Amino acid sequence: LAKTTQPISMDSYEGQEVNITCSHNNIATNDYITWYQQFPSQGPRFIIQGYKTKVTNEVASLFIPADRKSSTLSLPRVSLSDTAVYYCLVGAPLYSSASKIIFGSGTRLSIRP
Amino acid sequence: DAGVIQSPRHEVTEMGQEVTLRCKPISGHNSLFWYRQTMMRGLELLIYFNNNVPIDDSGMPEDRFSAKMPNASFSTLKIQPSEPRDSAVYFCASRGLAGGSTGELFFGEGSRLTVL
């Protein structure tokens, strides 16, 4: 499994765009990049997954450069409710039964008024 | 759908006692994962099952821990005997790989275990 490195914590303010970058230098050709979000006292929940370039959904965007050695989760116009821990995972795609889904330390995002 | 259901939500027990945590995955999901979360160690994968069969239990800390999945709608994680260092939040998660399932993990609300 490719190792991921992301900032331990980040702070931002309501209404700002937040970008959380994850490094995964040893990503394999078949690996996908997946992000989960965990609110206090809850289990993580899936945000977004991508393989290359850009993926966007109603929650976030995921930017992946051509070399795929890093990725950036972008949260547009954050609110207080976006305060959570964000995990970057690298491994088999969602539909693969081969997934041993490992979570790293995550990035603790704090949003202030 | 009710989502992944875990019980108990909270348990306080004394060292040496047996603890059994229960999980009901989302109907139709065929993969089930058990995780443990602490401040010190983060979110650790203990074991996961595909189609009720344990695939990887290398994360189970020691022989005191055991997990079973007797059928597609029920799994247990047992700790016997429990120790104070087992205090943590234990999460169960499931995902579907067939039909229209998306393959993402769905987590339960967790079982907070305190061993005195």
PDB file of N, CA, C and O in Angstrom, chain B residues 13 17 21 25 32-33 35 43 52-53 59 61-62 64 67 76 79-80 85-86 94 110 116:
ATOM      1  N   THR B  13     -16.703  -1.614  31.390  1.00  0.00           N
ATOM      2  CA  THR B  13     -16.528  -2.918  31.997  1.00  0.00           C
ATOM      3  C   THR B  13     -15.247  -2.931  32.803  1.00  0.00           C
ATOM      4  O   THR B  13     -14.455  -1.988  32.767  1.00  0.00           O
ATOM      5  N   GLN B  17     -13.083  -8.887  32.114  1.00  0.00           N
ATOM      6  CA  GLN B  17     -14.403  -9.275  31.642  1.00  0.00           C
ATOM      7  C   GLN B  17     -14.399  -9.476  30.134  1.00  0.00           C
ATOM      8  O   GLN B  17     -13.580  -8.924  29.394  1.00  0.00           O
ATOM      9  N   LEU B  21     -18.938  -6.939  20.939  1.00  0.00           N
ATOM     10  CA  LEU B  21     -19.480  -5.837  20.156  1.00  0.00           C
ATOM     11  C   LEU B  21     -20.170  -6.430  18.929  1.00  0.00           C
ATOM     12  O   LEU B  21     -19.681  -7.399  18.338  1.00  0.00           O
ATOM     13  N   PRO B  25     -24.486  -5.032   9.167  1.00  0.00           N
ATOM     14  CA  PRO B  25     -24.136  -4.227   7.994  1.00  0.00           C
ATOM     15  C   PRO B  25     -25.369  -3.827   7.202  1.00  0.00           C
ATOM     16  O   PRO B  25     -26.471  -4.327   7.463  1.00  0.00           O
ATOM     17  N   LEU B  32     -17.296  -6.424   5.115  1.00  0.00           N
ATOM     18  CA  LEU B  32     -17.456  -5.838   6.444  1.00  0.00           C
ATOM     19  C   LEU B  32     -16.091  -5.656   7.073  1.00  0.00           C
ATOM     20  O   LEU B  32     -15.233  -6.539   6.994  1.00  0.00           O
ATOM     21  N   PHE B  33     -15.901  -4.483   7.677  1.00  0.00           N
ATOM     22  CA  PHE B  33     -14.619  -4.109   8.270  1.00  0.00           C
ATOM     23  C   PHE B  33     -14.831  -3.754   9.744  1.00  0.00           C
ATOM     24  O   PHE B  33     -15.829  -3.120  10.104  1.00  0.00           O
ATOM     25  N   TYR B  35     -12.801  -1.591  12.712  1.00  0.00           N
ATOM     26  CA  TYR B  35     -11.718  -0.662  13.001  1.00  0.00           C
ATOM     27  C   TYR B  35     -11.751  -0.312  14.486  1.00  0.00           C
ATOM     28  O   TYR B  35     -12.783  -0.385  15.144  1.00  0.00           O
ATOM     29  N   LEU B  43      -7.023   5.511  13.533  1.00  0.00           N
ATOM     30  CA  LEU B  43      -8.027   4.543  13.072  1.00  0.00           C
ATOM     31  C   LEU B  43      -7.310   3.327  12.512  1.00  0.00           C
ATOM     32  O   LEU B  43      -6.693   3.384  11.458  1.00  0.00           O
ATOM     33  N   ASN B  52     -18.690 -12.960   4.085  1.00  0.00           N
ATOM     34  CA  ASN B  52     -18.686 -13.620   5.388  1.00  0.00           C
ATOM     35  C   ASN B  52     -17.387 -14.354   5.708  1.00  0.00           C
ATOM     36  O   ASN B  52     -17.283 -14.985   6.762  1.00  0.00           O
ATOM     37  N   VAL B  53     -16.395 -14.286   4.845  1.00  0.00           N
ATOM     38  CA  VAL B  53     -15.136 -14.992   5.046  1.00  0.00           C
ATOM     39  C   VAL B  53     -14.070 -13.993   5.486  1.00  0.00           C
ATOM     40  O   VAL B  53     -13.881 -12.970   4.811  1.00  0.00           O
ATOM     41  N   GLY B  59      -4.495  -7.194  11.572  1.00  0.00           N
ATOM     42  CA  GLY B  59      -4.590  -6.058  12.474  1.00  0.00           C
ATOM     43  C   GLY B  59      -5.139  -6.390  13.850  1.00  0.00           C
ATOM     44  O   GLY B  59      -5.129  -5.531  14.739  1.00  0.00           O
ATOM     45  N   PRO B  61      -4.993  -7.254  17.382  1.00  0.00           N
ATOM     46  CA  PRO B  61      -3.816  -7.042  18.225  1.00  0.00           C
ATOM     47  C   PRO B  61      -3.266  -8.305  18.871  1.00  0.00           C
ATOM     48  O   PRO B  61      -2.057  -8.450  18.960  1.00  0.00           O
ATOM     49  N   GLU B  62      -4.067  -9.192  19.309  1.00  0.00           N
ATOM     50  CA  GLU B  62      -3.573 -10.404  19.954  1.00  0.00           C
ATOM     51  C   GLU B  62      -4.705 -11.409  20.082  1.00  0.00           C
ATOM     52  O   GLU B  62      -5.826 -11.153  19.666  1.00  0.00           O
ATOM     53  N   ARG B  64      -6.496 -12.298  22.313  1.00  0.00           N
ATOM     54  CA  ARG B  64      -7.664 -11.939  23.120  1.00  0.00           C
ATOM     55  C   ARG B  64      -8.813 -11.427  22.240  1.00  0.00           C
ATOM     56  O   ARG B  64      -9.949 -11.376  22.679  1.00  0.00           O
ATOM     57  N   ALA B  67     -13.103 -12.263  15.910  1.00  0.00           N
ATOM     58  CA  ALA B  67     -14.249 -11.728  15.171  1.00  0.00           C
ATOM     59  C   ALA B  67     -14.877 -12.843  14.359  1.00  0.00           C
ATOM     60  O   ALA B  67     -14.183 -13.721  13.860  1.00  0.00           O
ATOM     61  N   THR B  76     -19.657 -10.120  14.950  1.00  0.00           N
ATOM     62  CA  THR B  76     -19.280  -9.801  16.323  1.00  0.00           C
ATOM     63  C   THR B  76     -17.777  -9.641  16.437  1.00  0.00           C
ATOM     64  O   THR B  76     -17.008 -10.282  15.714  1.00  0.00           O
ATOM     65  N   ILE B  79     -13.679  -9.516  22.816  1.00  0.00           N
ATOM     66  CA  ILE B  79     -12.421  -9.331  23.530  1.00  0.00           C
ATOM     67  C   ILE B  79     -12.531 -10.105  24.835  1.00  0.00           C
ATOM     68  O   ILE B  79     -13.414  -9.864  25.650  1.00  0.00           O
ATOM     69  N   GLN B  80     -11.642 -11.059  25.024  1.00  0.00           N
ATOM     70  CA  GLN B  80     -11.673 -11.895  26.215  1.00  0.00           C
ATOM     71  C   GLN B  80     -10.269 -12.374  26.555  1.00  0.00           C
ATOM     72  O   GLN B  80      -9.677 -13.123  25.774  1.00  0.00           O
ATOM     73  N   ARG B  85      -6.074  -1.131  28.178  1.00  0.00           N
ATOM     74  CA  ARG B  85      -5.533  -0.620  26.907  1.00  0.00           C
ATOM     75  C   ARG B  85      -6.448  -0.924  25.722  1.00  0.00           C
ATOM     76  O   ARG B  85      -6.180  -0.442  24.605  1.00  0.00           O
ATOM     77  N   ASP B  86      -7.481  -1.696  25.927  1.00  0.00           N
ATOM     78  CA  ASP B  86      -8.455  -1.958  24.863  1.00  0.00           C
ATOM     79  C   ASP B  86      -9.491  -0.839  24.768  1.00  0.00           C
ATOM     80  O   ASP B  86     -10.323  -0.835  23.844  1.00  0.00           O
ATOM     81  N   SER B  94     -19.342  -1.270   6.367  1.00  0.00           N
ATOM     82  CA  SER B  94     -19.656  -2.244   5.318  1.00  0.00           C
ATOM     83  C   SER B  94     -19.650  -1.556   3.960  1.00  0.00           C
ATOM     84  O   SER B  94     -19.729  -0.323   3.861  1.00  0.00           O
ATOM     85  N   GLY B 110     -20.283   3.595  15.893  1.00  0.00           N
ATOM     86  CA  GLY B 110     -19.213   3.198  16.789  1.00  0.00           C
ATOM     87  C   GLY B 110     -19.700   2.696  18.133  1.00  0.00           C
ATOM     88  O   GLY B 110     -20.809   3.024  18.578  1.00  0.00           O
ATOM     89  N   LEU B 116     -12.052  -0.577  32.787  1.00  0.00           N
ATOM     90  CA  LEU B 116     -11.488   0.001  34.019  1.00  0.00           C
ATOM     91  C   LEU B 116     -10.470  -0.929  34.665  1.00  0.00           C
ATOM     92  O   LEU B 116     -10.534  -2.158  34.468  1.00  0.00           O
TER      93      LEU B 116
END
